[in-house]
Short mmCIF file of C-alpha atoms and ligand atoms in Angstrom, two decimals:
data_model
loop_
_atom_site.label_atom_id
_atom_site.label_comp_id
_atom_site.label_asym_id
_atom_site.label_seq_id
_atom_site.Cartn_x
_atom_site.Cartn_y
_atom_site.Cartn_z
CA UNK A 1 -24.52 11.15 -1.19
CA UNK A 2 -21.32 13.01 -0.29
CA UNK A 3 -17.95 11.85 -1.62
CA UNK A 4 -14.84 12.96 0.22
CA UNK A 5 -11.15 12.16 -0.27
CA UNK A 6 -8.51 11.50 2.41
CA UNK A 7 -5.14 12.63 1.00
CA UNK A 8 -2.83 10.23 2.89
CA UNK A 9 -2.88 7.47 5.51
CA UNK A 10 -1.63 10.00 8.07
CA UNK A 11 -4.79 12.07 7.65
CA UNK A 12 -7.35 9.28 8.18
CA UNK A 13 -7.81 10.26 11.83
CA UNK A 14 -8.98 13.74 10.76
CA UNK A 15 -12.03 12.20 9.05
CA UNK A 16 -15.10 10.58 10.61
CA UNK A 17 -15.42 7.26 8.80
CA UNK A 18 -18.21 5.87 11.00
CA UNK A 19 -21.38 4.92 9.10
CA UNK A 20 -19.57 5.56 5.79
CA UNK A 21 -18.25 3.40 2.99
CA UNK A 22 -14.50 3.64 2.52
CA UNK A 23 -12.52 2.73 -0.59
CA UNK A 24 -8.77 2.44 -0.04
CA UNK A 25 -6.22 3.08 -2.77
CA UNK A 26 -2.53 2.35 -2.87
CA UNK A 27 -2.29 2.04 -6.61
CA UNK A 28 1.51 1.66 -6.66
CA UNK A 29 1.26 -1.01 -5.65
CA UNK A 30 -0.44 -2.64 -2.61
CA UNK A 31 -4.10 -2.46 -3.70
CA UNK A 32 -3.13 -3.38 -7.27
CA UNK A 33 -1.18 -6.36 -5.93
CA UNK A 34 -4.07 -7.46 -3.69
CA UNK A 35 -6.55 -7.21 -6.57
CA UNK A 36 -4.31 -9.15 -8.95
CA UNK A 37 -3.60 -11.89 -6.39
CA UNK A 38 -7.33 -12.34 -5.66
CA UNK A 39 -8.06 -12.45 -9.40
CA UNK A 40 -5.52 -15.26 -9.72
CA UNK A 41 -7.05 -17.46 -7.03
CA UNK A 42 -5.61 -16.15 -3.78
CA UNK A 43 -8.12 -17.11 -1.09
CA UNK A 44 -7.62 -13.96 0.97
CA UNK A 45 -5.08 -11.31 2.00
CA UNK A 46 -4.19 -10.34 5.56
CA UNK A 47 -2.83 -6.75 5.48
CA UNK A 48 -0.63 -6.20 8.56
CA UNK A 49 1.32 -3.23 9.82
CA UNK A 50 4.66 -4.73 10.82
CA UNK A 51 7.28 -7.16 9.56
CA UNK A 52 7.10 -9.05 12.85
CA UNK A 53 3.33 -9.50 12.60
CA UNK A 54 3.66 -10.73 9.02
CA UNK A 55 6.34 -13.25 9.98
CA UNK A 56 4.31 -14.48 12.95
CA UNK A 57 1.13 -15.03 10.91
CA UNK A 58 3.00 -16.74 8.08
CA UNK A 59 4.62 -19.08 10.63
CA UNK A 60 1.33 -19.84 12.35
CA UNK A 61 -1.69 -19.25 10.06
CA UNK A 62 -3.94 -20.96 12.60
CA UNK A 63 -3.94 -17.62 14.47
CA UNK A 64 -6.42 -16.43 11.83
CA UNK A 65 -7.50 -19.61 10.03
CA UNK A 66 -7.96 -22.43 12.57
CA UNK A 67 -8.23 -25.13 9.92
CA UNK A 68 -5.23 -23.91 7.88
CA UNK A 69 -2.31 -26.13 7.00
CA UNK A 70 1.06 -24.56 7.86
CA UNK A 71 2.19 -23.67 4.34
CA UNK A 72 -1.03 -21.98 3.17
CA UNK A 73 0.02 -18.48 4.23
CA UNK A 74 2.48 -16.78 1.87
CA UNK A 75 4.74 -14.15 3.48
CA UNK A 76 4.92 -10.96 1.38
CA UNK A 77 6.07 -7.44 1.94
CA UNK A 78 7.78 -4.30 0.78
CA UNK A 79 9.60 -1.38 2.30
CA UNK A 80 10.86 1.54 0.19
CA UNK A 81 9.51 -0.12 -2.94
CA UNK A 82 11.66 -3.22 -2.54
CA UNK A 83 10.97 -6.72 -1.22
CA UNK A 84 11.70 -6.99 2.50
CA UNK A 85 15.00 -8.86 2.97
CA UNK A 86 14.50 -12.61 3.60
CA UNK A 87 10.82 -12.39 2.62
CA UNK A 88 9.92 -14.94 -0.09
CA UNK A 89 7.53 -12.51 -1.79
CA UNK A 90 7.42 -8.78 -2.43
CA UNK A 91 4.76 -6.32 -3.55
CA UNK A 92 4.83 -6.62 -7.33
CA UNK A 93 1.39 -7.57 -8.66
CA UNK A 94 3.09 -9.46 -11.50
CA UNK A 95 4.63 -12.03 -9.16
CA UNK A 96 1.19 -13.27 -8.06
CA UNK A 97 0.34 -15.49 -10.99
CA UNK A 98 -2.21 -18.28 -10.56
CA UNK A 99 0.61 -20.82 -10.39
CA UNK A 100 2.11 -18.95 -7.43
CA UNK A 101 -0.92 -17.83 -5.47
CA UNK A 102 -3.99 -19.96 -6.28
CA UNK A 103 -5.34 -21.78 -3.22
CA UNK A 104 -3.13 -19.84 -0.81
CA UNK A 105 -3.50 -16.83 1.48
CA UNK A 106 -1.17 -13.81 1.51
CA UNK A 107 -0.02 -11.97 4.60
CA UNK A 108 1.19 -8.62 3.29
CA UNK A 109 2.90 -5.64 4.89
CA UNK A 110 3.81 -2.53 2.87
CA UNK A 111 5.11 0.97 3.54
CA UNK A 112 1.81 2.81 3.17
CA UNK A 113 -0.97 0.65 1.74
CA UNK A 114 -1.53 -1.79 4.59
CA UNK A 115 -1.44 1.15 7.02
CA UNK A 116 -4.21 2.91 5.06
CA UNK A 117 -6.31 -0.27 4.94
CA UNK A 118 -6.08 -0.92 8.67
CA UNK A 119 -6.59 2.78 9.38
CA UNK A 120 -9.96 2.65 7.60
CA UNK A 121 -11.41 -0.09 9.83
CA UNK A 122 -13.91 2.29 11.52
CA UNK A 123 -15.87 2.64 8.28
CA UNK A 124 -19.01 0.52 7.92
CA UNK A 125 -17.63 -1.01 4.74
CA UNK A 126 -14.03 -0.98 3.43
CA UNK A 127 -13.40 -1.76 -0.22
CA UNK A 128 -9.98 -2.22 -1.80
CA UNK A 129 -9.71 -0.24 -5.02
CA UNK A 130 -7.29 -0.19 -7.95
CA UNK A 131 -7.48 1.04 -11.55
CA UNK A 132 -7.67 -2.64 -12.46
CA UNK A 133 -11.16 -2.86 -10.95
CA UNK A 134 -12.23 0.77 -10.62
CA UNK A 135 -15.73 0.44 -12.12
CA UNK A 136 -16.66 -2.64 -10.08
CA UNK A 137 -15.35 -0.91 -6.96
CA UNK A 138 -17.30 2.28 -7.66
CA UNK A 139 -20.54 0.34 -8.21
CA UNK A 140 -20.05 -1.71 -5.03
CA UNK A 141 -19.27 1.40 -2.98
CA UNK A 142 -22.58 3.05 -3.91
CA UNK A 143 -24.49 -0.15 -3.13
CA UNK A 144 -24.50 0.55 0.59
CA UNK A 145 -26.30 3.92 0.24
CA UNK A 146 -23.81 5.65 2.54
CA UNK A 147 -21.51 8.61 2.10
CA UNK A 148 -18.24 7.52 0.51
CA UNK A 149 -14.73 8.34 1.69
CA UNK A 150 -11.96 7.62 -0.81
CA UNK A 151 -8.84 6.91 1.23
CA UNK A 152 -5.52 7.53 -0.52
CA UNK A 153 -2.54 5.82 1.08
CA UNK A 154 -0.12 8.42 -0.24
CA UNK A 155 3.62 7.89 0.00
CA UNK A 156 5.54 8.59 3.21
CA UNK A 157 2.63 10.68 4.47
CA UNK A 158 2.72 12.85 1.36
CA UNK A 159 0.06 13.40 -1.33
CA UNK A 160 0.29 10.84 -4.12
CA UNK A 161 -0.79 11.68 -7.67
CA UNK A 162 -1.67 8.08 -8.55
CA UNK A 163 -3.88 7.37 -5.52
CA UNK A 164 -5.76 10.63 -5.93
CA UNK A 165 -6.15 9.89 -9.64
CA UNK A 166 -7.83 6.58 -8.74
CA UNK A 167 -10.17 8.42 -6.38
CA UNK A 168 -11.02 10.70 -9.30
CA UNK A 169 -11.79 7.72 -11.53
CA UNK A 170 -14.28 6.42 -8.93
CA UNK A 171 -15.97 9.84 -8.83
CA UNK A 172 -16.07 9.95 -12.63
CA UNK A 173 -17.92 6.59 -12.57
CA UNK A 174 -20.48 8.01 -10.12
CA UNK A 175 -21.22 11.44 -11.64
CA UNK A 176 -24.58 10.20 -12.97
CA UNK A 177 -25.69 9.94 -9.33
CA UNK A 178 -25.01 13.67 -8.90
CA UNK A 179 -23.02 13.27 -5.65
CA UNK A 180 -21.95 16.23 -3.53
CA UNK A 181 -18.14 16.52 -3.68
CA UNK A 182 -15.61 17.88 -1.22
CA UNK A 183 -13.00 20.22 -2.74
CA UNK A 184 -10.39 17.43 -2.71
CA UNK A 185 -12.93 15.16 -4.44
CA UNK A 186 -13.46 17.84 -7.09
CA UNK A 187 -9.68 18.15 -7.55
CA UNK A 188 -9.41 14.34 -7.85
CA UNK A 189 -12.14 14.35 -10.51
CA UNK A 190 -10.24 16.92 -12.57
CA UNK A 191 -7.09 14.79 -12.27
CA UNK A 192 -9.09 11.89 -13.70
CA UNK A 193 -10.32 14.05 -16.58
CA UNK A 194 -6.77 15.24 -17.26
CA UNK A 195 -5.22 11.75 -17.37
CA UNK A 196 -8.30 9.79 -18.56
CA UNK A 197 -6.91 8.95 -21.99
CA UNK A 198 -3.57 7.67 -20.67
CA UNK A 199 -3.53 7.01 -16.88
CA UNK A 200 0.06 5.72 -17.05
CA UNK A 201 1.18 9.32 -17.65
CA UNK A 202 0.10 10.13 -14.09
CA UNK A 203 2.38 7.33 -12.86
CA UNK A 204 5.28 8.71 -14.89
CA UNK A 205 4.57 12.16 -13.40
CA UNK A 206 4.41 10.82 -9.83
CA UNK A 207 7.40 10.69 -7.48
CA UNK A 208 6.69 7.12 -6.44
CA UNK A 209 6.15 6.05 -10.03
CA UNK A 210 9.50 7.56 -10.96
CA UNK A 211 11.13 5.75 -8.03
CA UNK A 212 9.70 2.41 -9.14
CA UNK A 213 11.02 3.02 -12.65
CA UNK A 214 14.48 3.72 -11.20
CA UNK A 215 14.13 0.36 -9.45
CA UNK A 216 13.47 -1.29 -12.83
CA UNK A 217 9.75 -1.85 -12.22
CA UNK A 218 8.32 -0.33 -15.41
CA UNK A 219 6.23 -3.46 -16.04
CA UNK A 220 4.54 -2.96 -12.65
CA UNK A 221 3.74 0.60 -13.64
CA UNK A 222 2.21 -0.54 -16.95
CA UNK A 223 0.10 -3.20 -15.23
CA UNK A 224 -1.14 -0.98 -12.38
CA UNK A 225 -2.22 1.68 -14.91
CA UNK A 226 -4.65 -0.61 -16.73
CA UNK A 227 -8.34 0.26 -16.28
CA UNK A 228 -11.11 -2.27 -15.56
CA UNK A 229 -9.21 -5.48 -16.23
CA UNK A 230 -11.36 -7.14 -13.57
CA UNK A 231 -15.10 -6.93 -12.84
CA UNK A 232 -14.92 -7.74 -9.13
CA UNK A 233 -13.94 -5.76 -6.06
CA UNK A 234 -12.81 -6.87 -2.62
CA UNK A 235 -13.64 -5.97 0.96
CA UNK A 236 -11.57 -5.73 4.13
CA UNK A 237 -13.55 -7.31 6.98
CA UNK A 238 -12.47 -8.98 10.25
CA UNK A 239 -8.81 -8.48 9.39
CA UNK A 240 -8.84 -10.10 5.96
CA UNK A 241 -9.50 -9.00 2.36
CA UNK A 242 -11.64 -11.27 0.22
CA UNK A 243 -13.47 -10.94 -3.08
CA UNK A 244 -16.79 -9.13 -2.48
CA UNK A 245 -19.43 -11.66 -3.46
C1 MLT B 301 3.07 1.33 -0.48
O1 MLT B 301 2.69 0.64 0.47
O2 MLT B 301 3.25 2.54 -0.45
C2 MLT B 301 3.39 0.69 -1.77
O3 MLT B 301 2.71 -0.49 -1.89
C3 MLT B 301 4.87 0.64 -1.93
C4 MLT B 301 5.31 -0.15 -3.12
O4 MLT B 301 4.89 -1.29 -3.29
O5 MLT B 301 6.08 0.39 -3.92
#
């Protein structure tokens, strides 16, 4: 098994994802938000690329869920780390408590994460990874007996410390399988070794983590840095993300 790492959403096209298993990371915060919402009873998440598409699906969920009632689709999104103006929901994982999200769907658009998820659609399987469920995601990703591509969303088409750290944590979970590693996968593994005792330090060292702190989102940082809170992972299939049964 070969494990490779895609540094940012912009670079996905340079990699051949066909017949491979992809795991997508946007640790601050889209994939952490998706994982938390699903853990709290969200029925599914529709990751879309544009504000207009998100508004349209929230207004008419029957486009994707024929039997849906009109208010089942929650409109959520972020640009530049902040909630999109006039959107009822943003991209903080902590806002998606069971009281808010249980029994509903989310349509979500973010600056980088939803782009990386949709960009990975050519893979045979697409898992959504976060530190919150890193072990369950790593185990599921090996279950398909295919080469694995760890897709980092990055930030504004630039390398992101936190996404690559998460890729390294997946590799660390899989070392017993003696996978072949690309150089970027090896670098990611060493990042994971370096920050393994205190992953939040990587967030404090990262440009996007520092931006979120400036925006007053320290609690998001603390939550997104927690390892293996959940023992499930989720898959992106036919345009929606659901818990991988
Ligand atoms: C992203 O899409 O890059 C992130 O989710 C942005 C954020 O929520 O801060």
